[in-house]
JSON list of C-alpha atoms in Angstrom, two decimals:
[
{"chain": "A", "resi": 151, "resn": "MET", "atom": "CA", "xyz": [34.53, 100.20, -9.83]},
{"chain": "A", "resi": 152, "resn": "SER", "atom": "CA", "xyz": [35.55, 100.92, -6.26]},
{"chain": "A", "resi": 153, "resn": "LYS", "atom": "CA", "xyz": [39.32, 101.85, -7.30]},
{"chain": "A", "resi": 154, "resn": "THR", "atom": "CA", "xyz": [41.37, 102.07, -10.54]},
{"chain": "A", "resi": 155, "resn": "VAL", "atom": "CA", "xyz": [44.80, 101.89, -10.18]},
{"chain": "A", "resi": 156, "resn": "ILE", "atom": "CA", "xyz": [47.40, 102.57, -13.17]},
{"chain": "A", "resi": 157, "resn": "ILE", "atom": "CA", "xyz": [51.48, 101.91, -12.65]},
{"chain": "A", "resi": 158, "resn": "GLY", "atom": "CA", "xyz": [53.84, 102.81, -14.95]},
{"chain": "A", "resi": 159, "resn": "ASN", "atom": "CA", "xyz": [56.76, 100.51, -15.25]},
{"chain": "A", "resi": 160, "resn": "TRP", "atom": "CA", "xyz": [59.96, 102.30, -15.89]},
{"chain": "A", "resi": 161, "resn": "LYS", "atom": "CA", "xyz": [61.97, 99.14, -16.75]},
{"chain": "A", "resi": 162, "resn": "MET", "atom": "CA", "xyz": [65.71, 99.91, -17.00]},
{"chain": "A", "resi": 163, "resn": "ASN", "atom": "CA", "xyz": [65.65, 103.43, -17.80]},
{"chain": "A", "resi": 164, "resn": "LYS", "atom": "CA", "xyz": [66.04, 106.75, -16.36]},
{"chain": "A", "resi": 165, "resn": "THR", "atom": "CA", "xyz": [69.11, 107.84, -14.39]},
{"chain": "A", "resi": 166, "resn": "LEU", "atom": "CA", "xyz": [68.86, 109.45, -10.84]},
{"chain": "A", "resi": 167, "resn": "SER", "atom": "CA", "xyz": [69.24, 112.91, -12.27]},
{"chain": "A", "resi": 168, "resn": "GLU", "atom": "CA", "xyz": [66.68, 111.88, -15.02]},
{"chain": "A", "resi": 169, "resn": "THR", "atom": "CA", "xyz": [64.22, 110.77, -12.31]},
{"chain": "A", "resi": 170, "resn": "LYS", "atom": "CA", "xyz": [64.80, 113.78, -10.48]},
{"chain": "A", "resi": 171, "resn": "GLU", "atom": "CA", "xyz": [63.64, 115.89, -14.07]},
{"chain": "A", "resi": 172, "resn": "PHE", "atom": "CA", "xyz": [60.85, 113.77, -14.21]},
{"chain": "A", "resi": 173, "resn": "PHE", "atom": "CA", "xyz": [59.21, 114.25, -10.87]},
{"chain": "A", "resi": 174, "resn": "THR", "atom": "CA", "xyz": [60.04, 118.04, -10.90]},
{"chain": "A", "resi": 175, "resn": "GLU", "atom": "CA", "xyz": [58.06, 118.32, -14.43]},
{"chain": "A", "resi": 176, "resn": "PHE", "atom": "CA", "xyz": [55.08, 115.88, -12.67]},
{"chain": "A", "resi": 177, "resn": "ASN", "atom": "CA", "xyz": [54.76, 117.78, -9.74]},
{"chain": "A", "resi": 178, "resn": "SER", "atom": "CA", "xyz": [54.04, 120.72, -11.78]},
{"chain": "A", "resi": 179, "resn": "LEU", "atom": "CA", "xyz": [51.44, 118.87, -14.20]},
{"chain": "A", "resi": 180, "resn": "TYR", "atom": "CA", "xyz": [49.75, 117.30, -11.23]},
{"chain": "A", "resi": 181, "resn": "THR", "atom": "CA", "xyz": [48.99, 120.54, -9.51]},
{"chain": "A", "resi": 182, "resn": "ASN", "atom": "CA", "xyz": [47.62, 122.27, -12.60]},
{"chain": "A", "resi": 183, "resn": "ASN", "atom": "CA", "xyz": [45.61, 118.98, -13.45]},
{"chain": "A", "resi": 184, "resn": "LYS", "atom": "CA", "xyz": [44.06, 118.00, -9.90]},
{"chain": "A", "resi": 185, "resn": "ASN", "atom": "CA", "xyz": [40.87, 118.66, -10.62]},
{"chain": "A", "resi": 186, "resn": "LYS", "atom": "CA", "xyz": [40.98, 116.15, -13.96]},
{"chain": "A", "resi": 187, "resn": "ILE", "atom": "CA", "xyz": [42.24, 112.84, -11.85]},
{"chain": "A", "resi": 188, "resn": "ILE", "atom": "CA", "xyz": [40.24, 110.09, -12.17]},
{"chain": "A", "resi": 189, "resn": "SER", "atom": "CA", "xyz": [38.63, 109.81, -9.30]},
{"chain": "A", "resi": 190, "resn": "ASN", "atom": "CA", "xyz": [39.49, 107.43, -6.23]},
{"chain": "A", "resi": 191, "resn": "LEU", "atom": "CA", "xyz": [42.27, 106.79, -8.23]},
{"chain": "A", "resi": 192, "resn": "ASP", "atom": "CA", "xyz": [46.01, 105.00, -7.22]},
{"chain": "A", "resi": 193, "resn": "PHE", "atom": "CA", "xyz": [48.95, 105.31, -9.32]},
{"chain": "A", "resi": 194, "resn": "ALA", "atom": "CA", "xyz": [52.54, 104.38, -8.52]},
{"chain": "A", "resi": 195, "resn": "VAL", "atom": "CA", "xyz": [55.89, 104.33, -11.12]},
{"chain": "A", "resi": 196, "resn": "ALA", "atom": "CA", "xyz": [58.19, 101.19, -10.88]},
{"chain": "A", "resi": 197, "resn": "VAL", "atom": "CA", "xyz": [61.36, 102.11, -10.75]},
{"chain": "A", "resi": 198, "resn": "PRO", "atom": "CA", "xyz": [64.51, 100.49, -11.42]},
{"chain": "A", "resi": 199, "resn": "PHE", "atom": "CA", "xyz": [66.23, 101.49, -8.34]},
{"chain": "A", "resi": 200, "resn": "ILE", "atom": "CA", "xyz": [64.55, 102.45, -5.29]},
{"chain": "A", "resi": 201, "resn": "ASN", "atom": "CA", "xyz": [67.10, 104.02, -2.46]},
{"chain": "A", "resi": 202, "resn": "THR", "atom": "CA", "xyz": [67.52, 107.91, -3.70]},
{"chain": "A", "resi": 203, "resn": "THR", "atom": "CA", "xyz": [64.22, 107.35, -5.65]},
{"chain": "A", "resi": 204, "resn": "ALA", "atom": "CA", "xyz": [62.21, 106.84, -2.55]},
{"chain": "A", "resi": 205, "resn": "PHE", "atom": "CA", "xyz": [63.38, 109.78, -0.98]},
{"chain": "A", "resi": 206, "resn": "GLU", "atom": "CA", "xyz": [63.02, 111.85, -4.17]},
{"chain": "A", "resi": 207, "resn": "LEU", "atom": "CA", "xyz": [59.45, 110.45, -4.68]},
{"chain": "A", "resi": 208, "resn": "ASN", "atom": "CA", "xyz": [58.19, 111.48, -1.34]},
{"chain": "A", "resi": 209, "resn": "LYS", "atom": "CA", "xyz": [57.87, 114.88, -2.81]},
{"chain": "A", "resi": 210, "resn": "THR", "atom": "CA", "xyz": [55.03, 113.60, -5.28]},
{"chain": "A", "resi": 211, "resn": "GLU", "atom": "CA", "xyz": [51.63, 112.48, -4.90]},
{"chain": "A", "resi": 212, "resn": "LEU", "atom": "CA", "xyz": [52.97, 108.84, -6.67]},
{"chain": "A", "resi": 213, "resn": "GLN", "atom": "CA", "xyz": [53.39, 105.93, -4.74]},
{"chain": "A", "resi": 214, "resn": "LEU", "atom": "CA", "xyz": [56.47, 103.64, -5.01]},
{"chain": "A", "resi": 215, "resn": "ALA", "atom": "CA", "xyz": [56.50, 100.12, -7.08]},
{"chain": "A", "resi": 216, "resn": "VAL", "atom": "CA", "xyz": [59.01, 97.88, -8.15]},
{"chain": "A", "resi": 217, "resn": "GLN", "atom": "CA", "xyz": [59.93, 95.64, -10.79]},
{"chain": "A", "resi": 218, "resn": "ASN", "atom": "CA", "xyz": [60.79, 92.68, -9.48]},
{"chain": "A", "resi": 219, "resn": "ILE", "atom": "CA", "xyz": [61.07, 90.87, -5.36]},
{"chain": "A", "resi": 220, "resn": "SER", "atom": "CA", "xyz": [63.07, 88.28, -3.66]},
{"chain": "A", "resi": 221, "resn": "GLN", "atom": "CA", "xyz": [61.34, 84.97, -3.33]},
{"chain": "A", "resi": 222, "resn": "PHE", "atom": "CA", "xyz": [63.65, 84.53, -0.48]},
{"chain": "A", "resi": 223, "resn": "GLU", "atom": "CA", "xyz": [63.03, 86.36, 3.13]},
{"chain": "A", "resi": 224, "resn": "LYS", "atom": "CA", "xyz": [67.09, 87.07, 3.53]},
{"chain": "A", "resi": 225, "resn": "GLY", "atom": "CA", "xyz": [70.22, 85.40, 3.62]},
{"chain": "A", "resi": 226, "resn": "ALA", "atom": "CA", "xyz": [73.03, 84.23, 1.15]},
{"chain": "A", "resi": 227, "resn": "TYR", "atom": "CA", "xyz": [71.48, 85.59, -2.40]},
{"chain": "A", "resi": 228, "resn": "THR", "atom": "CA", "xyz": [73.73, 87.92, -3.92]},
{"chain": "A", "resi": 229, "resn": "GLY", "atom": "CA", "xyz": [71.89, 90.40, -5.84]},
{"chain": "A", "resi": 230, "resn": "GLU", "atom": "CA", "xyz": [68.42, 90.25, -4.47]},
{"chain": "A", "resi": 231, "resn": "ILE", "atom": "CA", "xyz": [66.43, 92.49, -2.54]},
{"chain": "A", "resi": 232, "resn": "SER", "atom": "CA", "xyz": [64.29, 91.24, -0.08]},
{"chain": "A", "resi": 233, "resn": "ALA", "atom": "CA", "xyz": [60.21, 92.18, 0.43]},
{"chain": "A", "resi": 234, "resn": "GLN", "atom": "CA", "xyz": [61.55, 93.58, 4.11]},
{"chain": "A", "resi": 235, "resn": "MET", "atom": "CA", "xyz": [63.74, 96.05, 2.59]},
{"chain": "A", "resi": 236, "resn": "LEU", "atom": "CA", "xyz": [61.26, 97.57, 0.16]},
{"chain": "A", "resi": 237, "resn": "LEU", "atom": "CA", "xyz": [58.70, 97.81, 2.94]},
{"chain": "A", "resi": 238, "resn": "GLU", "atom": "CA", "xyz": [61.27, 99.99, 4.69]},
{"chain": "A", "resi": 239, "resn": "GLN", "atom": "CA", "xyz": [60.78, 102.09, 1.66]},
{"chain": "A", "resi": 240, "resn": "LYS", "atom": "CA", "xyz": [57.72, 102.48, 1.60]},
{"chain": "A", "resi": 241, "resn": "VAL", "atom": "CA", "xyz": [56.96, 100.22, -1.66]},
{"chain": "A", "resi": 242, "resn": "LYS", "atom": "CA", "xyz": [53.27, 100.12, -1.87]},
{"chain": "A", "resi": 243, "resn": "TYR", "atom": "CA", "xyz": [53.55, 97.56, -5.37]},
{"chain": "A", "resi": 244, "resn": "ALA", "atom": "CA", "xyz": [55.32, 94.81, -6.45]},
{"chain": "A", "resi": 245, "resn": "ILE", "atom": "CA", "xyz": [55.42, 93.62, -10.47]},
{"chain": "A", "resi": 246, "resn": "VAL", "atom": "CA", "xyz": [55.94, 89.69, -9.80]},
{"chain": "A", "resi": 247, "resn": "GLY", "atom": "CA", "xyz": [56.60, 87.55, -12.87]},
{"chain": "A", "resi": 248, "resn": "HIS", "atom": "CA", "xyz": [56.66, 90.00, -16.09]},
{"chain": "A", "resi": 249, "resn": "SER", "atom": "CA", "xyz": [56.84, 88.39, -18.86]},
{"chain": "A", "resi": 250, "resn": "GLU", "atom": "CA", "xyz": [60.61, 89.80, -19.03]},
{"chain": "A", "resi": 251, "resn": "ARG", "atom": "CA", "xyz": [61.84, 88.43, -16.10]},
{"chain": "A", "resi": 252, "resn": "ARG", "atom": "CA", "xyz": [59.63, 84.91, -17.12]},
{"chain": "A", "resi": 253, "resn": "GLN", "atom": "CA", "xyz": [61.21, 85.14, -20.59]},
{"chain": "A", "resi": 254, "resn": "TYR", "atom": "CA", "xyz": [65.25, 86.45, -19.59]},
{"chain": "A", "resi": 255, "resn": "PHE", "atom": "CA", "xyz": [65.63, 85.27, -16.36]},
{"chain": "A", "resi": 256, "resn": "LYS", "atom": "CA", "xyz": [63.87, 82.23, -16.48]},
{"chain": "A", "resi": 257, "resn": "GLU", "atom": "CA", "xyz": [61.18, 82.95, -14.15]},
{"chain": "A", "resi": 258, "resn": "THR", "atom": "CA", "xyz": [58.83, 80.24, -13.14]},
{"chain": "A", "resi": 259, "resn": "ASP", "atom": "CA", "xyz": [55.14, 80.02, -11.94]},
{"chain": "A", "resi": 260, "resn": "GLN", "atom": "CA", "xyz": [56.35, 78.50, -8.91]},
{"chain": "A", "resi": 261, "resn": "ASP", "atom": "CA", "xyz": [59.13, 81.38, -8.24]},
{"chain": "A", "resi": 262, "resn": "VAL", "atom": "CA", "xyz": [56.34, 83.97, -9.26]},
{"chain": "A", "resi": 263, "resn": "ASN", "atom": "CA", "xyz": [54.17, 82.11, -6.45]},
{"chain": "A", "resi": 264, "resn": "ALA", "atom": "CA", "xyz": [57.08, 82.02, -3.97]},
{"chain": "A", "resi": 265, "resn": "LYS", "atom": "CA", "xyz": [57.55, 86.06, -4.52]},
{"chain": "A", "resi": 266, "resn": "THR", "atom": "CA", "xyz": [53.77, 86.65, -4.36]},
{"chain": "A", "resi": 267, "resn": "HIS", "atom": "CA", "xyz": [54.11, 85.00, -0.66]},
{"chain": "A", "resi": 268, "resn": "GLN", "atom": "CA", "xyz": [56.74, 87.04, 0.09]},
{"chain": "A", "resi": 269, "resn": "ALA", "atom": "CA", "xyz": [55.34, 90.45, -0.92]},
{"chain": "A", "resi": 270, "resn": "ILE", "atom": "CA", "xyz": [52.23, 89.63, 0.85]},
{"chain": "A", "resi": 271, "resn": "LYS", "atom": "CA", "xyz": [53.87, 88.59, 4.26]},
{"chain": "A", "resi": 272, "resn": "ASN", "atom": "CA", "xyz": [55.61, 91.93, 4.12]},
{"chain": "A", "resi": 273, "resn": "ASN", "atom": "CA", "xyz": [52.60, 94.28, 3.20]},
{"chain": "A", "resi": 274, "resn": "ILE", "atom": "CA", "xyz": [53.54, 94.55, 0.00]},
{"chain": "A", "resi": 275, "resn": "ILE", "atom": "CA", "xyz": [50.83, 94.33, -3.13]},
{"chain": "A", "resi": 276, "resn": "PRO", "atom": "CA", "xyz": [52.35, 92.15, -5.46]},
{"chain": "A", "resi": 277, "resn": "VAL", "atom": "CA", "xyz": [50.93, 92.61, -8.96]},
{"chain": "A", "resi": 278, "resn": "VAL", "atom": "CA", "xyz": [51.24, 89.06, -10.60]},
{"chain": "A", "resi": 279, "resn": "CYS", "atom": "CA", "xyz": [51.35, 89.39, -14.42]},
{"chain": "A", "resi": 280, "resn": "VAL", "atom": "CA", "xyz": [50.06, 86.98, -16.63]},
{"chain": "A", "resi": 281, "resn": "GLY", "atom": "CA", "xyz": [49.75, 86.54, -20.41]},
{"chain": "A", "resi": 282, "resn": "GLU", "atom": "CA", "xyz": [50.33, 84.38, -23.70]},
{"chain": "A", "resi": 283, "resn": "THR", "atom": "CA", "xyz": [52.80, 84.62, -26.52]},
{"chain": "A", "resi": 284, "resn": "LEU", "atom": "CA", "xyz": [51.51, 85.34, -30.22]},
{"chain": "A", "resi": 285, "resn": "GLU", "atom": "CA", "xyz": [51.79, 81.72, -31.01]},
{"chain": "A", "resi": 286, "resn": "GLU", "atom": "CA", "xyz": [49.71, 80.75, -28.04]},
{"chain": "A", "resi": 287, "resn": "TYR", "atom": "CA", "xyz": [47.15, 83.67, -29.23]},
{"chain": "A", "resi": 288, "resn": "GLU", "atom": "CA", "xyz": [47.21, 82.54, -32.93]},
{"chain": "A", "resi": 289, "resn": "LYS", "atom": "CA", "xyz": [46.30, 78.68, -31.69]},
{"chain": "A", "resi": 290, "resn": "ASN", "atom": "CA", "xyz": [43.47, 80.11, -29.67]},
{"chain": "A", "resi": 291, "resn": "GLN", "atom": "CA", "xyz": [45.30, 78.79, -26.47]},
{"chain": "A", "resi": 292, "resn": "THR", "atom": "CA", "xyz": [45.01, 82.06, -24.30]},
{"chain": "A", "resi": 293, "resn": "ASN", "atom": "CA", "xyz": [42.66, 80.83, -21.74]},
{"chain": "A", "resi": 294, "resn": "GLN", "atom": "CA", "xyz": [44.27, 77.47, -21.40]},
{"chain": "A", "resi": 295, "resn": "VAL", "atom": "CA", "xyz": [47.87, 79.28, -20.59]},
{"chain": "A", "resi": 296, "resn": "ILE", "atom": "CA", "xyz": [46.32, 82.16, -18.26]},
{"chain": "A", "resi": 297, "resn": "GLU", "atom": "CA", "xyz": [44.85, 79.23, -16.49]},
{"chain": "A", "resi": 298, "resn": "HIS", "atom": "CA", "xyz": [47.50, 77.39, -16.04]},
{"chain": "A", "resi": 299, "resn": "GLN", "atom": "CA", "xyz": [49.51, 80.51, -14.75]},
{"chain": "A", "resi": 300, "resn": "LEU", "atom": "CA", "xyz": [47.35, 81.63, -12.53]},
{"chain": "A", "resi": 301, "resn": "LYS", "atom": "CA", "xyz": [46.51, 78.30, -10.72]},
{"chain": "A", "resi": 302, "resn": "HIS", "atom": "CA", "xyz": [50.16, 77.89, -10.01]},
{"chain": "A", "resi": 303, "resn": "SER", "atom": "CA", "xyz": [51.28, 81.19, -9.76]},
{"chain": "A", "resi": 304, "resn": "LEU", "atom": "CA", "xyz": [48.35, 82.06, -6.90]},
{"chain": "A", "resi": 305, "resn": "GLN", "atom": "CA", "xyz": [48.57, 78.68, -5.28]},
{"chain": "A", "resi": 306, "resn": "ASN", "atom": "CA", "xyz": [47.54, 79.22, -1.58]},
{"chain": "A", "resi": 307, "resn": "VAL", "atom": "CA", "xyz": [47.58, 83.14, -2.24]},
{"chain": "A", "resi": 308, "resn": "ASP", "atom": "CA", "xyz": [44.60, 85.07, -0.42]},
{"chain": "A", "resi": 309, "resn": "LEU", "atom": "CA", "xyz": [43.25, 86.39, -3.51]},
{"chain": "A", "resi": 310, "resn": "SER", "atom": "CA", "xyz": [42.32, 89.84, -1.77]},
{"chain": "A", "resi": 311, "resn": "LYS", "atom": "CA", "xyz": [45.48, 90.50, -1.09]},
{"chain": "A", "resi": 312, "resn": "VAL", "atom": "CA", "xyz": [46.69, 90.82, -4.97]},
{"chain": "A", "resi": 313, "resn": "ILE", "atom": "CA", "xyz": [46.20, 92.61, -8.10]},
{"chain": "A", "resi": 314, "resn": "ILE", "atom": "CA", "xyz": [46.56, 90.51, -11.44]},
{"chain": "A", "resi": 315, "resn": "ALA", "atom": "CA", "xyz": [47.79, 92.02, -14.91]},
{"chain": "A", "resi": 316, "resn": "TYR", "atom": "CA", "xyz": [47.07, 90.58, -17.92]},
{"chain": "A", "resi": 317, "resn": "GLU", "atom": "CA", "xyz": [49.39, 91.66, -20.48]},
{"chain": "A", "resi": 318, "resn": "PRO", "atom": "CA", "xyz": [49.47, 89.65, -24.10]},
{"chain": "A", "resi": 319, "resn": "ILE", "atom": "CA", "xyz": [53.01, 89.34, -24.89]},
{"chain": "A", "resi": 320, "resn": "TRP", "atom": "CA", "xyz": [53.17, 89.85, -28.46]},
{"chain": "A", "resi": 321, "resn": "ALA", "atom": "CA", "xyz": [51.42, 93.46, -27.10]},
{"chain": "A", "resi": 322, "resn": "ILE", "atom": "CA", "xyz": [54.29, 94.62, -25.12]},
{"chain": "A", "resi": 323, "resn": "GLY", "atom": "CA", "xyz": [56.51, 97.10, -26.50]},
{"chain": "A", "resi": 324, "resn": "THR", "atom": "CA", "xyz": [55.35, 96.48, -29.72]},
{"chain": "A", "resi": 325, "resn": "GLY", "atom": "CA", "xyz": [52.99, 99.10, -30.49]},
{"chain": "A", "resi": 326, "resn": "LYS", "atom": "CA", "xyz": [49.89, 96.33, -30.82]},
{"chain": "A", "resi": 327, "resn": "THR", "atom": "CA", "xyz": [47.39, 96.36, -28.34]},
{"chain": "A", "resi": 328, "resn": "ALA", "atom": "CA", "xyz": [44.95, 94.02, -28.01]},
{"chain": "A", "resi": 329, "resn": "THR", "atom": "CA", "xyz": [41.21, 95.73, -28.82]},
{"chain": "A", "resi": 330, "resn": "PRO", "atom": "CA", "xyz": [39.27, 97.01, -25.56]},
{"chain": "A", "resi": 331, "resn": "GLU", "atom": "CA", "xyz": [37.04, 93.78, -26.30]},
{"chain": "A", "resi": 332, "resn": "GLN", "atom": "CA", "xyz": [39.74, 91.20, -26.59]},
{"chain": "A", "resi": 333, "resn": "ALA", "atom": "CA", "xyz": [41.03, 92.37, -23.00]},
{"chain": "A", "resi": 334, "resn": "GLN", "atom": "CA", "xyz": [37.42, 92.47, -21.68]},
{"chain": "A", "resi": 335, "resn": "LYS", "atom": "CA", "xyz": [37.06, 88.97, -22.62]},
{"chain": "A", "resi": 336, "resn": "VAL", "atom": "CA", "xyz": [40.37, 87.97, -21.15]},
{"chain": "A", "resi": 337, "resn": "CYS", "atom": "CA", "xyz": [40.11, 90.27, -17.67]},
{"chain": "A", "resi": 338, "resn": "LYS", "atom": "CA", "xyz": [36.39, 88.70, -17.70]},
{"chain": "A", "resi": 339, "resn": "PHE", "atom": "CA", "xyz": [37.96, 84.90, -17.65]},
{"chain": "A", "resi": 340, "resn": "ILE", "atom": "CA", "xyz": [40.33, 85.86, -15.02]},
{"chain": "A", "resi": 341, "resn": "LYS", "atom": "CA", "xyz": [38.01, 87.31, -12.58]},
{"chain": "A", "resi": 342, "resn": "GLU", "atom": "CA", "xyz": [35.90, 84.27, -13.16]},
{"chain": "A", "resi": 343, "resn": "LYS", "atom": "CA", "xyz": [38.81, 81.72, -12.72]},
{"chain": "A", "resi": 344, "resn": "THR", "atom": "CA", "xyz": [39.74, 83.75, -9.31]},
{"chain": "A", "resi": 345, "resn": "ASP", "atom": "CA", "xyz": [37.63, 86.50, -7.52]},
{"chain": "A", "resi": 346, "resn": "LYS", "atom": "CA", "xyz": [35.26, 88.94, -8.78]},
{"chain": "A", "resi": 347, "resn": "ASN", "atom": "CA", "xyz": [36.71, 91.46, -6.78]},
{"chain": "A", "resi": 348, "resn": "THR", "atom": "CA", "xyz": [40.01, 91.02, -7.61]},
{"chain": "A", "resi": 349, "resn": "LEU", "atom": "CA", "xyz": [41.79, 93.88, -9.32]},
{"chain": "A", "resi": 350, "resn": "ILE", "atom": "CA", "xyz": [42.56, 93.21, -12.76]},
{"chain": "A", "resi": 351, "resn": "LEU", "atom": "CA", "xyz": [44.74, 95.41, -14.73]},
{"chain": "A", "resi": 352, "resn": "TYR", "atom": "CA", "xyz": [45.31, 95.64, -18.73]},
{"chain": "A", "resi": 353, "resn": "GLY", "atom": "CA", "xyz": [48.73, 96.31, -19.69]},
{"chain": "A", "resi": 354, "resn": "GLY", "atom": "CA", "xyz": [50.68, 96.45, -23.08]},
{"chain": "A", "resi": 355, "resn": "SER", "atom": "CA", "xyz": [50.99, 99.01, -25.29]},
{"chain": "A", "resi": 356, "resn": "VAL", "atom": "CA", "xyz": [48.61, 101.26, -23.23]},
{"chain": "A", "resi": 357, "resn": "ASN", "atom": "CA", "xyz": [49.02, 104.82, -24.13]},
{"chain": "A", "resi": 358, "resn": "PRO", "atom": "CA", "xyz": [46.95, 108.39, -23.50]},
{"chain": "A", "resi": 359, "resn": "GLU", "atom": "CA", "xyz": [44.60, 107.85, -26.90]},
{"chain": "A", "resi": 360, "resn": "ASN", "atom": "CA", "xyz": [43.42, 104.36, -25.66]},
{"chain": "A", "resi": 361, "resn": "ILE", "atom": "CA", "xyz": [43.02, 104.14, -21.73]},
{"chain": "A", "resi": 362, "resn": "GLU", "atom": "CA", "xyz": [40.02, 105.54, -21.78]},
{"chain": "A", "resi": 363, "resn": "GLN", "atom": "CA", "xyz": [38.45, 102.90, -23.88]},
{"chain": "A", "resi": 364, "resn": "LEU", "atom": "CA", "xyz": [40.18, 100.37, -21.95]},
{"chain": "A", "resi": 365, "resn": "LEU", "atom": "CA", "xyz": [39.35, 101.45, -18.54]},
{"chain": "A", "resi": 366, "resn": "ASN", "atom": "CA", "xyz": [35.40, 101.44, -19.66]},
{"chain": "A", "resi": 367, "resn": "GLN", "atom": "CA", "xyz": [35.36, 97.85, -19.98]},
{"chain": "A", "resi": 368, "resn": "SER", "atom": "CA", "xyz": [33.67, 96.42, -17.09]},
{"chain": "A", "resi": 369, "resn": "ASP", "atom": "CA", "xyz": [36.47, 94.19, -15.64]},
{"chain": "A", "resi": 370, "resn": "ILE", "atom": "CA", "xyz": [39.36, 95.97, -16.50]},
{"chain": "A", "resi": 371, "resn": "ASP", "atom": "CA", "xyz": [40.11, 97.84, -13.07]},
{"chain": "A", "resi": 372, "resn": "GLY", "atom": "CA", "xyz": [43.53, 100.09, -14.63]},
{"chain": "A", "resi": 373, "resn": "ALA", "atom": "CA", "xyz": [46.51, 99.40, -16.41]},
{"chain": "A", "resi": 374, "resn": "LEU", "atom": "CA", "xyz": [50.38, 98.52, -16.23]},
{"chain": "A", "resi": 375, "resn": "VAL", "atom": "CA", "xyz": [51.82, 100.85, -18.73]},
{"chain": "A", "resi": 376, "resn": "GLY", "atom": "CA", "xyz": [55.22, 100.85, -20.02]},
{"chain": "A", "resi": 377, "resn": "GLY", "atom": "CA", "xyz": [56.81, 103.54, -22.66]},
{"chain": "A", "resi": 378, "resn": "ALA", "atom": "CA", "xyz": [53.82, 105.97, -22.08]},
{"chain": "A", "resi": 379, "resn": "SER", "atom": "CA", "xyz": [54.82, 106.39, -18.04]},
{"chain": "A", "resi": 380, "resn": "LEU", "atom": "CA", "xyz": [58.18, 107.36, -19.53]},
{"chain": "A", "resi": 381, "resn": "LYS", "atom": "CA", "xyz": [56.93, 111.23, -19.85]},
{"chain": "A", "resi": 382, "resn": "ALA", "atom": "CA", "xyz": [55.38, 113.53, -17.24]},
{"chain": "A", "resi": 383, "resn": "ASP", "atom": "CA", "xyz": [53.25, 114.91, -19.40]},
{"chain": "A", "resi": 384, "resn": "SER", "atom": "CA", "xyz": [52.42, 111.36, -20.99]},
{"chain": "A", "resi": 385, "resn": "PHE", "atom": "CA", "xyz": [51.70, 110.12, -17.41]},
{"chain": "A", "resi": 386, "resn": "ILE", "atom": "CA", "xyz": [49.29, 112.82, -16.48]},
{"chain": "A", "resi": 387, "resn": "LYS", "atom": "CA", "xyz": [47.44, 112.21, -19.46]},
{"chain": "A", "resi": 388, "resn": "LEU", "atom": "CA", "xyz": [47.15, 108.53, -18.56]},
{"chain": "A", "resi": 389, "resn": "LEU", "atom": "CA", "xyz": [45.89, 109.55, -14.72]},
{"chain": "A", "resi": 390, "resn": "THR", "atom": "CA", "xyz": [43.40, 112.07, -16.68]},
{"chain": "A", "resi": 391, "resn": "LEU", "atom": "CA", "xyz": [42.21, 109.60, -19.84]},
{"chain": "A", "resi": 392, "resn": "ASN", "atom": "CA", "xyz": [43.51, 112.40, -22.05]},
{"chain": "A", "resi": 393, "resn": "LYS", "atom": "CA", "xyz": [41.17, 115.10, -21.02]}
]
């Protein structure tokens, strides 16, 4: 495995003061655990707002990620933030097509595709999320659903410039998680349908206790982490495989 990527998705959590507190604690823990960090690891946090956070983040070893990106380049799109604006804040990764965006904001695969193209055009690495619902999983439709999402979300996309995150919707924030073997099976399928060199992250109740088993799988190249990324000590444990 050439590179491992771990991205914490803070979702709509942490005020600016809480963010500063996190970074202060993270810096201390990182210094004390630097020799334990996974080799060739890229790690970032996807914050809910970027301007002042980006300034604070410059004081840490963390990369900056965002949870969403506009599908439009610029113009009269109230509430949107363009890829160009994010690039100026030194954003490296953009989560695209998270299931919560698809569910609550009715994002389609076509929207995800447009956002992916905007990210790549502005030298931001899109982390394109795919995953099945519990109903689809129980009907053995996982591969069918994933293949459809990949086909339409990645249309005309240079696969060397994207990361794909497999997040079974039934495992997000539920405390349930796919077994390492289940996750590996789907991630292998994704690589077969895309490119063997594409980095695949697993997301869905990832925590310090299960991350090592997940990353030991041959086709899982990293993790997209929710709740376990909100506390600095927990996040450091992810980066050190809880060692």
